[in-house]
């Protein structure tokens, strides 16, 4: 089933993952990023229970909503149980939904069971997809009648728990899908006048095998920025121009130019110290197998590499598989 499917039954909600084609890290500093939704993502099912979030893939179950939610406000957690990150994210969503609907979400008669159809911890937006799918599932199951903006606020609250101060790109794409330019504070805008055959792109996604750590890599870029603002600003300006080049390439149907912009963006990301040996190796393998563009996607330091390789997708996927990097071919941008 495709993530974000509107005909899902009431007890099931979905949301999609994403890839960033160009512009990660610079997007945190206001540069637009070119991104697209994956057809895959996260699913959350409501089942009979007592108000817990369960993520079997991570072997984690949170405390129940009644254990987490404050009764006077402020005393959020049971004194004798240190909250896990997932407890805190679940609580952040409950609190945001509570603020929006004015209804205490305490004695729930469902558990919320999450599963993924993308690798997690890999830079494909799985935490944002989980946050959006969970907020949607709570909204549906409890008939809260909340609007998209409330789901958005709840998902952002959870993303802050997972990632510190995220740009908001992941949960925006997880919620809205599609393909476009994300600018911090402005949301996602579709690229006007895209030729029909450029509205969805085929990419190869490969996993380095090393978990990416967005929080740590964002902190590293912040450190570099503090130390040498002029050269990091210059790097962000070059990335901004590459994003413009990529958009023009898409509008002109020039995938070679898009691939070249991706390659140059990867070089800038290496300068920002968010690449790693596995990413560099995978980019090299992709080029040898015929890719026009290859780069990391997301926070970096591990996670996934994407390759644009028209008519050579299977070669790139096979080269990565042979070298021990799991890979799959995706379409991004389909609504
Ligand atoms: O690693 P991900 O999928 O969470 O993507 C992070 C993207 C960054 O630009 C590095 C951070 C952000 O908040 O946009």
mmCIF file of C-alpha atoms and ligand atoms in Angstrom:
data_model
loop_
_atom_site.group_PDB
_atom_site.id
_atom_site.type_symbol
_atom_site.label_atom_id
_atom_site.label_comp_id
_atom_site.label_asym_id
_atom_site.label_seq_id
_atom_site.Cartn_x
_atom_site.Cartn_y
_atom_site.Cartn_z
ATOM 1 C CA UNK A 1 0.000 0.000 0.000
ATOM 2 C CA UNK A 2 1.331 3.433 -0.811
ATOM 3 C CA UNK A 3 2.108 5.717 2.144
ATOM 4 C CA UNK A 4 -0.444 8.487 2.574
ATOM 5 C CA UNK A 5 -3.175 6.387 0.952
ATOM 6 C CA UNK A 6 -6.414 8.328 1.607
ATOM 7 C CA UNK A 7 -8.666 5.256 1.468
ATOM 8 C CA UNK A 8 -7.006 3.561 4.478
ATOM 9 C CA UNK A 9 -9.451 2.222 7.110
ATOM 10 C CA UNK A 10 -10.022 4.304 10.267
ATOM 11 C CA UNK A 11 -7.609 2.335 12.405
ATOM 12 C CA UNK A 12 -4.707 2.641 9.962
ATOM 13 C CA UNK A 13 -2.766 5.752 9.034
ATOM 14 C CA UNK A 14 0.255 6.103 6.795
ATOM 15 C CA UNK A 15 2.813 8.741 5.825
ATOM 16 C CA UNK A 16 5.651 8.771 3.333
ATOM 17 C CA UNK A 17 9.411 8.937 3.635
ATOM 18 C CA UNK A 18 11.474 11.362 1.577
ATOM 19 C CA UNK A 19 14.726 11.889 -0.212
ATOM 20 C CA UNK A 20 16.576 15.168 -0.451
ATOM 21 C CA UNK A 21 17.907 15.499 -3.996
ATOM 22 C CA UNK A 22 19.950 18.593 -3.200
ATOM 23 C CA UNK A 23 20.284 21.054 -0.330
ATOM 24 C CA UNK A 24 20.447 19.130 2.970
ATOM 25 C CA UNK A 25 22.248 20.951 5.793
ATOM 26 C CA UNK A 26 22.166 24.246 3.852
ATOM 27 C CA UNK A 27 18.362 24.058 4.263
ATOM 28 C CA UNK A 28 18.814 24.485 8.020
ATOM 29 C CA UNK A 29 20.322 27.938 7.211
ATOM 30 C CA UNK A 30 17.507 29.011 4.871
ATOM 31 C CA UNK A 31 18.683 27.630 1.503
ATOM 32 C CA UNK A 32 15.842 25.864 -0.365
ATOM 33 C CA UNK A 33 16.196 22.086 -0.679
ATOM 34 C CA UNK A 34 14.948 20.025 -3.601
ATOM 35 C CA UNK A 35 13.130 16.997 -2.211
ATOM 36 C CA UNK A 36 10.593 14.372 -3.077
ATOM 37 C CA UNK A 37 8.306 11.931 -1.309
ATOM 38 C CA UNK A 38 8.942 8.206 -1.477
ATOM 39 C CA UNK A 39 6.101 5.844 -2.256
ATOM 40 C CA UNK A 40 7.032 4.009 0.948
ATOM 41 C CA UNK A 41 7.125 5.186 4.566
ATOM 42 C CA UNK A 42 5.509 4.363 7.928
ATOM 43 C CA UNK A 43 2.202 2.764 8.903
ATOM 44 C CA UNK A 44 0.483 3.006 12.296
ATOM 45 C CA UNK A 45 -2.385 0.661 13.248
ATOM 46 C CA UNK A 46 -4.642 1.141 16.247
ATOM 47 C CA UNK A 47 -5.325 -2.141 18.094
ATOM 48 C CA UNK A 48 -7.038 -2.803 21.434
ATOM 49 C CA UNK A 49 -4.712 -1.788 24.275
ATOM 50 C CA UNK A 50 -4.093 0.783 26.992
ATOM 51 C CA UNK A 51 -2.581 3.737 25.121
ATOM 52 C CA UNK A 52 0.980 2.709 24.248
ATOM 53 C CA UNK A 53 3.067 3.225 21.128
ATOM 54 C CA UNK A 54 4.648 -0.042 20.023
ATOM 55 C CA UNK A 55 7.442 -0.277 17.455
ATOM 56 C CA UNK A 56 8.150 -4.020 17.056
ATOM 57 C CA UNK A 57 11.010 -3.379 14.579
ATOM 58 C CA UNK A 58 12.876 -1.495 17.317
ATOM 59 C CA UNK A 59 11.610 -3.814 20.085
ATOM 60 C CA UNK A 60 10.297 -0.756 21.934
ATOM 61 C CA UNK A 61 6.981 -0.111 23.663
ATOM 62 C CA UNK A 62 6.383 3.227 25.352
ATOM 63 C CA UNK A 63 4.710 3.884 28.680
ATOM 64 C CA UNK A 64 0.945 4.369 28.367
ATOM 65 C CA UNK A 65 -0.554 7.781 27.662
ATOM 66 C CA UNK A 66 -1.942 7.948 31.202
ATOM 67 C CA UNK A 67 1.542 7.290 32.605
ATOM 68 C CA UNK A 68 3.040 9.971 30.361
ATOM 69 C CA UNK A 69 0.559 12.812 30.379
ATOM 70 C CA UNK A 70 0.679 15.404 33.127
ATOM 71 C CA UNK A 71 -2.108 15.877 35.607
ATOM 72 C CA UNK A 72 -0.953 18.839 36.895
ATOM 73 C CA UNK A 73 0.773 20.181 33.788
ATOM 74 C CA UNK A 74 4.524 20.075 34.157
ATOM 75 C CA UNK A 75 4.917 16.708 35.902
ATOM 76 C CA UNK A 76 5.078 14.901 32.635
ATOM 77 C CA UNK A 77 6.668 11.601 33.423
ATOM 78 C CA UNK A 78 6.292 8.941 36.064
ATOM 79 C CA UNK A 79 8.952 9.717 38.656
ATOM 80 C CA UNK A 80 10.393 6.217 38.729
ATOM 81 C CA UNK A 81 10.760 5.636 34.977
ATOM 82 C CA UNK A 82 13.267 7.539 32.847
ATOM 83 C CA UNK A 83 11.518 8.374 29.569
ATOM 84 C CA UNK A 84 13.002 6.907 26.399
ATOM 85 C CA UNK A 85 13.296 9.029 23.256
ATOM 86 C CA UNK A 86 10.206 7.269 21.938
ATOM 87 C CA UNK A 87 8.325 7.999 25.200
ATOM 88 C CA UNK A 88 9.233 11.663 24.789
ATOM 89 C CA UNK A 89 8.219 11.751 21.117
ATOM 90 C CA UNK A 90 4.898 10.001 21.864
ATOM 91 C CA UNK A 91 4.303 12.406 24.701
ATOM 92 C CA UNK A 92 5.136 15.413 22.496
ATOM 93 C CA UNK A 93 2.492 14.259 19.995
ATOM 94 C CA UNK A 94 -0.107 13.632 22.715
ATOM 95 C CA UNK A 95 0.541 17.056 24.225
ATOM 96 C CA UNK A 96 0.322 18.839 20.849
ATOM 97 C CA UNK A 97 -2.939 17.054 19.965
ATOM 98 C CA UNK A 98 -4.285 17.790 23.423
ATOM 99 C CA UNK A 99 -3.420 21.499 23.016
ATOM 100 C CA UNK A 100 -5.182 21.518 19.649
ATOM 101 C CA UNK A 101 -8.412 19.763 20.665
ATOM 102 C CA UNK A 102 -8.585 20.716 24.356
ATOM 103 C CA UNK A 103 -9.447 17.099 25.172
ATOM 104 C CA UNK A 104 -7.230 15.152 27.610
ATOM 105 C CA UNK A 105 -5.794 12.071 25.870
ATOM 106 C CA UNK A 106 -5.387 9.933 28.954
ATOM 107 C CA UNK A 107 -7.423 6.745 29.175
ATOM 108 C CA UNK A 108 -6.923 5.368 25.707
ATOM 109 C CA UNK A 109 -8.314 1.967 24.808
ATOM 110 C CA UNK A 110 -5.946 1.395 21.893
ATOM 111 C CA UNK A 111 -2.280 0.733 21.395
ATOM 112 C CA UNK A 112 -0.620 2.193 18.307
ATOM 113 C CA UNK A 113 1.581 -0.250 16.426
ATOM 114 C CA UNK A 114 4.084 1.216 13.989
ATOM 115 C CA UNK A 115 5.852 -0.472 11.094
ATOM 116 C CA UNK A 116 8.069 0.776 8.284
ATOM 117 C CA UNK A 117 8.411 0.103 4.585
ATOM 118 C CA UNK A 118 11.699 2.074 4.377
ATOM 119 C CA UNK A 119 14.977 1.500 6.263
ATOM 120 C CA UNK A 120 14.998 3.479 9.503
ATOM 121 C CA UNK A 121 17.834 5.645 10.786
ATOM 122 C CA UNK A 122 19.011 5.963 7.194
ATOM 123 C CA UNK A 123 18.196 9.550 6.171
ATOM 124 C CA UNK A 124 14.919 8.674 4.451
ATOM 125 C CA UNK A 125 12.675 10.505 6.899
ATOM 126 C CA UNK A 126 11.400 7.464 8.810
ATOM 127 C CA UNK A 127 11.002 9.298 12.141
ATOM 128 C CA UNK A 128 8.940 12.052 10.492
ATOM 129 C CA UNK A 129 6.838 9.461 8.658
ATOM 130 C CA UNK A 130 6.248 7.709 12.001
ATOM 131 C CA UNK A 131 5.308 11.005 13.686
ATOM 132 C CA UNK A 132 2.835 12.006 10.962
ATOM 133 C CA UNK A 133 1.288 8.516 10.720
ATOM 134 C CA UNK A 134 0.915 8.327 14.519
ATOM 135 C CA UNK A 135 -0.679 11.787 14.783
ATOM 136 C CA UNK A 136 -3.049 10.874 11.934
ATOM 137 C CA UNK A 137 -3.902 7.539 13.550
ATOM 138 C CA UNK A 138 -4.660 9.186 16.925
ATOM 139 C CA UNK A 139 -6.747 11.835 15.139
ATOM 140 C CA UNK A 140 -8.791 9.191 13.303
ATOM 141 C CA UNK A 141 -9.125 6.602 16.030
ATOM 142 C CA UNK A 142 -10.139 9.141 18.701
ATOM 143 C CA UNK A 143 -12.263 11.128 16.184
ATOM 144 C CA UNK A 144 -10.520 14.366 17.220
ATOM 145 C CA UNK A 145 -11.438 16.105 13.964
ATOM 146 C CA UNK A 146 -8.116 17.960 13.803
ATOM 147 C CA UNK A 147 -6.916 19.731 10.664
ATOM 148 C CA UNK A 148 -3.639 19.210 8.775
ATOM 149 C CA UNK A 149 -1.980 22.146 10.564
ATOM 150 C CA UNK A 150 -2.464 20.365 13.918
ATOM 151 C CA UNK A 151 -1.005 17.127 12.568
ATOM 152 C CA UNK A 152 1.899 19.226 11.283
ATOM 153 C CA UNK A 153 2.484 20.833 14.717
ATOM 154 C CA UNK A 154 2.308 17.449 16.477
ATOM 155 C CA UNK A 155 4.771 15.853 14.046
ATOM 156 C CA UNK A 156 7.181 18.784 14.384
ATOM 157 C CA UNK A 157 7.051 18.449 18.175
ATOM 158 C CA UNK A 158 8.087 14.786 17.851
ATOM 159 C CA UNK A 159 10.788 15.625 15.290
ATOM 160 C CA UNK A 160 12.282 18.102 17.787
ATOM 161 C CA UNK A 161 12.621 15.222 20.237
ATOM 162 C CA UNK A 162 14.316 13.038 17.618
ATOM 163 C CA UNK A 163 16.506 15.671 15.925
ATOM 164 C CA UNK A 164 16.883 18.834 18.047
ATOM 165 C CA UNK A 165 16.019 21.775 15.768
ATOM 166 C CA UNK A 166 15.042 20.248 12.414
ATOM 167 C CA UNK A 167 14.293 22.421 9.370
ATOM 168 C CA UNK A 168 10.835 20.825 9.171
ATOM 169 C CA UNK A 169 11.451 19.366 5.712
ATOM 170 C CA UNK A 170 10.964 15.714 6.691
ATOM 171 C CA UNK A 171 7.590 15.980 8.374
ATOM 172 C CA UNK A 172 6.294 18.431 5.726
ATOM 173 C CA UNK A 173 7.089 16.000 2.913
ATOM 174 C CA UNK A 174 5.827 13.063 5.040
ATOM 175 C CA UNK A 175 2.505 14.834 5.327
ATOM 176 C CA UNK A 176 2.067 16.392 1.898
ATOM 177 C CA UNK A 177 3.949 14.070 -0.448
ATOM 178 C CA UNK A 178 4.878 15.195 -3.951
ATOM 179 C CA UNK A 179 8.044 16.750 -5.266
ATOM 180 C CA UNK A 180 9.257 20.306 -4.772
ATOM 181 C CA UNK A 181 11.327 22.943 -3.040
ATOM 182 C CA UNK A 182 11.287 23.189 0.741
ATOM 183 C CA UNK A 183 12.379 26.401 2.402
ATOM 184 C CA UNK A 184 12.544 26.655 6.183
ATOM 185 C CA UNK A 185 9.562 28.664 7.456
ATOM 186 C CA UNK A 186 7.877 28.616 4.015
ATOM 187 C CA UNK A 187 7.015 24.948 3.650
ATOM 188 C CA UNK A 188 6.983 22.955 0.441
ATOM 189 C CA UNK A 189 6.216 24.517 -2.934
ATOM 190 C CA UNK A 190 5.748 22.576 -6.122
ATOM 191 C CA UNK A 191 8.051 23.493 -9.011
ATOM 192 C CA UNK A 192 5.926 25.245 -11.643
ATOM 193 C CA UNK A 193 6.016 24.261 -15.317
ATOM 194 C CA UNK A 194 7.631 20.857 -14.852
ATOM 195 C CA UNK A 195 7.360 18.725 -17.982
ATOM 196 C CA UNK A 196 5.076 15.733 -17.446
ATOM 197 C CA UNK A 197 7.969 13.230 -17.602
ATOM 198 C CA UNK A 198 9.902 15.121 -14.880
ATOM 199 C CA UNK A 199 7.109 14.974 -12.255
ATOM 200 C CA UNK A 200 8.381 11.687 -10.868
ATOM 201 C CA UNK A 201 11.963 10.494 -10.939
ATOM 202 C CA UNK A 202 13.470 7.058 -10.718
ATOM 203 C CA UNK A 203 16.392 6.846 -8.272
ATOM 204 C CA UNK A 204 18.526 4.082 -6.806
ATOM 205 C CA UNK A 205 18.777 4.218 -3.011
ATOM 206 C CA UNK A 206 21.547 2.314 -1.244
ATOM 207 C CA UNK A 207 22.266 1.960 2.446
ATOM 208 C CA UNK A 208 25.827 2.440 3.744
ATOM 209 C CA UNK A 209 25.173 0.069 6.642
ATOM 210 C CA UNK A 210 26.187 2.837 9.013
ATOM 211 C CA UNK A 211 23.371 4.644 10.884
ATOM 212 C CA UNK A 212 23.305 8.331 10.068
ATOM 213 C CA UNK A 213 23.294 10.738 12.989
ATOM 214 C CA UNK A 214 21.514 13.886 11.896
ATOM 215 C CA UNK A 215 21.749 15.614 15.272
ATOM 216 C CA UNK A 216 25.525 15.101 15.424
ATOM 217 C CA UNK A 217 26.157 16.124 11.775
ATOM 218 C CA UNK A 218 23.939 19.239 12.108
ATOM 219 C CA UNK A 219 25.932 20.131 15.245
ATOM 220 C CA UNK A 220 29.208 19.618 13.325
ATOM 221 C CA UNK A 221 28.094 22.004 10.556
ATOM 222 C CA UNK A 222 27.059 24.528 13.242
ATOM 223 C CA UNK A 223 30.543 24.242 14.754
ATOM 224 C CA UNK A 224 32.192 24.857 11.350
ATOM 225 C CA UNK A 225 29.833 27.790 10.784
ATOM 226 C CA UNK A 226 30.801 29.335 14.100
ATOM 227 C CA UNK A 227 34.488 28.859 13.424
ATOM 228 C CA UNK A 228 34.604 30.137 9.812
ATOM 229 C CA UNK A 229 31.331 31.771 8.899
ATOM 230 C CA UNK A 230 32.565 33.329 5.644
ATOM 231 C CA UNK A 231 33.649 30.078 4.003
ATOM 232 C CA UNK A 232 30.616 28.113 5.207
ATOM 233 C CA UNK A 233 28.342 30.905 3.922
ATOM 234 C CA UNK A 234 30.162 30.654 0.594
ATOM 235 C CA UNK A 235 29.543 26.892 0.606
ATOM 236 C CA UNK A 236 25.812 27.443 1.300
ATOM 237 C CA UNK A 237 25.677 29.986 -1.565
ATOM 238 C CA UNK A 238 27.222 27.435 -3.933
ATOM 239 C CA UNK A 239 24.663 24.846 -2.778
ATOM 240 C CA UNK A 240 21.860 27.389 -3.352
ATOM 241 C CA UNK A 241 23.112 27.890 -6.937
ATOM 242 C CA UNK A 242 23.269 24.109 -7.448
ATOM 243 C CA UNK A 243 19.652 23.827 -6.290
ATOM 244 C CA UNK A 244 18.710 26.499 -8.866
ATOM 245 C CA UNK A 245 20.661 24.623 -11.537
ATOM 246 C CA UNK A 246 18.872 21.396 -10.588
ATOM 247 C CA UNK A 247 15.448 23.043 -10.821
ATOM 248 C CA UNK A 248 16.328 24.506 -14.247
ATOM 249 C CA UNK A 249 17.566 21.057 -15.319
ATOM 250 C CA UNK A 250 14.280 19.467 -14.256
ATOM 251 C CA UNK A 251 12.281 22.119 -16.078
ATOM 252 C CA UNK A 252 14.370 21.554 -19.202
ATOM 253 C CA UNK A 253 14.205 17.758 -18.882
ATOM 254 C CA UNK A 254 18.032 17.665 -18.681
ATOM 255 C CA UNK A 255 18.827 14.769 -16.353
ATOM 256 C CA UNK A 256 22.565 14.925 -17.126
ATOM 257 C CA UNK A 257 22.663 18.470 -15.740
ATOM 258 C CA UNK A 258 20.625 17.348 -12.712
ATOM 259 C CA UNK A 259 23.113 14.521 -12.103
ATOM 260 C CA UNK A 260 26.068 16.901 -12.372
ATOM 261 C CA UNK A 261 24.445 19.268 -9.834
ATOM 262 C CA UNK A 262 24.028 16.292 -7.473
ATOM 263 C CA UNK A 263 27.725 15.408 -7.870
ATOM 264 C CA UNK A 264 28.787 18.960 -7.080
ATOM 265 C CA UNK A 265 26.446 19.047 -4.105
ATOM 266 C CA UNK A 266 28.126 15.873 -2.813
ATOM 267 C CA UNK A 267 31.515 17.634 -3.068
ATOM 268 C CA UNK A 268 30.135 20.515 -0.962
ATOM 269 C CA UNK A 269 28.742 18.055 1.596
ATOM 270 C CA UNK A 270 32.165 16.426 1.841
ATOM 271 C CA UNK A 271 33.603 19.909 2.568
ATOM 272 C CA UNK A 272 30.966 20.279 5.296
ATOM 273 C CA UNK A 273 32.293 17.049 6.853
ATOM 274 C CA UNK A 274 29.002 15.169 6.633
ATOM 275 C CA UNK A 275 30.201 12.445 4.249
ATOM 276 C CA UNK A 276 32.018 9.234 5.288
ATOM 277 C CA UNK A 277 34.181 6.570 3.550
ATOM 278 C CA UNK A 278 31.196 4.319 2.753
ATOM 279 C CA UNK A 279 29.330 7.219 1.098
ATOM 280 C CA UNK A 280 32.379 8.117 -1.003
ATOM 281 C CA UNK A 281 32.827 4.445 -1.969
ATOM 282 C CA UNK A 282 29.176 4.099 -2.971
ATOM 283 C CA UNK A 283 29.334 7.294 -5.085
ATOM 284 C CA UNK A 284 32.403 5.947 -6.871
ATOM 285 C CA UNK A 285 30.712 2.565 -7.509
ATOM 286 C CA UNK A 286 27.586 4.340 -8.804
ATOM 287 C CA UNK A 287 29.579 6.425 -11.280
ATOM 288 C CA UNK A 288 31.450 3.364 -12.512
ATOM 289 C CA UNK A 289 28.115 1.600 -13.047
ATOM 290 C CA UNK A 290 26.821 4.462 -15.199
ATOM 291 C CA UNK A 291 25.162 6.923 -12.778
ATOM 292 C CA UNK A 292 24.969 10.561 -13.882
ATOM 293 C CA UNK A 293 24.701 11.771 -10.291
ATOM 294 C CA UNK A 294 25.287 10.287 -6.823
ATOM 295 C CA UNK A 295 25.284 11.799 -3.373
ATOM 296 C CA UNK A 296 24.334 11.223 0.226
ATOM 297 C CA UNK A 297 20.780 12.114 1.226
ATOM 298 C CA UNK A 298 19.716 13.446 4.628
ATOM 299 C CA UNK A 299 21.935 14.048 7.612
ATOM 300 C CA UNK A 300 24.939 12.045 6.329
ATOM 301 C CA UNK A 301 27.804 10.505 8.286
ATOM 302 C CA UNK A 302 26.212 7.208 7.158
ATOM 303 C CA UNK A 303 22.635 6.570 6.087
ATOM 304 C CA UNK A 304 21.767 6.376 2.406
ATOM 305 C CA UNK A 305 23.218 7.361 -0.946
ATOM 306 C CA UNK A 306 21.005 8.184 -3.926
ATOM 307 C CA UNK A 307 21.977 7.745 -7.550
ATOM 308 C CA UNK A 308 20.392 9.149 -10.680
ATOM 309 C CA UNK A 309 21.163 6.592 -13.360
ATOM 310 C CA UNK A 310 18.663 6.627 -16.226
ATOM 311 C CA UNK A 311 18.659 3.216 -17.946
ATOM 312 C CA UNK A 312 21.428 2.045 -15.571
ATOM 313 C CA UNK A 313 19.454 1.754 -12.320
ATOM 314 C CA UNK A 314 19.818 -2.025 -12.197
ATOM 315 C CA UNK A 315 23.580 -1.797 -12.795
ATOM 316 C CA UNK A 316 24.018 0.646 -9.906
ATOM 317 C CA UNK A 317 21.778 -1.407 -7.609
ATOM 318 C CA UNK A 318 23.735 -4.580 -8.511
ATOM 319 C CA UNK A 319 27.135 -2.894 -7.989
ATOM 320 C CA UNK A 320 26.053 -1.737 -4.533
ATOM 321 C CA UNK A 321 24.591 -5.147 -3.656
ATOM 322 C CA UNK A 322 27.822 -6.862 -4.701
ATOM 323 C CA UNK A 323 29.804 -4.536 -2.444
ATOM 324 C CA UNK A 324 27.480 -5.333 0.483
ATOM 325 C CA UNK A 325 25.282 -2.210 0.367
ATOM 326 C CA UNK A 326 21.563 -3.092 0.325
ATOM 327 C CA UNK A 327 19.776 -1.138 -2.387
ATOM 328 C CA UNK A 328 16.408 -0.578 -3.987
ATOM 329 C CA UNK A 329 14.981 1.436 -6.874
ATOM 330 C CA UNK A 330 12.313 4.020 -6.067
ATOM 331 C CA UNK A 331 10.152 6.557 -7.775
ATOM 332 C CA UNK A 332 10.090 9.867 -5.967
ATOM 333 C CA UNK A 333 7.550 12.613 -6.263
ATOM 334 C CA UNK A 334 4.440 10.632 -7.113
ATOM 335 C CA UNK A 335 1.439 12.047 -5.252
HETATM 336 O O1 LIG B 1 18.709 12.663 8.123
HETATM 337 P P1 LIG B 1 17.338 13.205 7.888
HETATM 338 O O2 LIG B 1 16.483 12.368 6.994
HETATM 339 O O3 LIG B 1 16.624 13.531 9.166
HETATM 340 O O4 LIG B 1 17.518 14.604 7.085
HETATM 341 C C1 LIG B 1 18.197 15.669 7.700
HETATM 342 C C2 LIG B 1 18.275 16.839 6.779
HETATM 343 C C3 LIG B 1 19.094 18.012 7.345
HETATM 344 O O5 LIG B 1 19.049 19.049 6.362
HETATM 345 C C4 LIG B 1 20.546 17.615 7.550
HETATM 346 C C5 LIG B 1 18.544 18.529 8.655
HETATM 347 C C6 LIG B 1 17.195 19.207 8.543
HETATM 348 O O6 LIG B 1 16.613 19.426 9.625
HETATM 349 O O7 LIG B 1 16.742 19.555 7.439
#
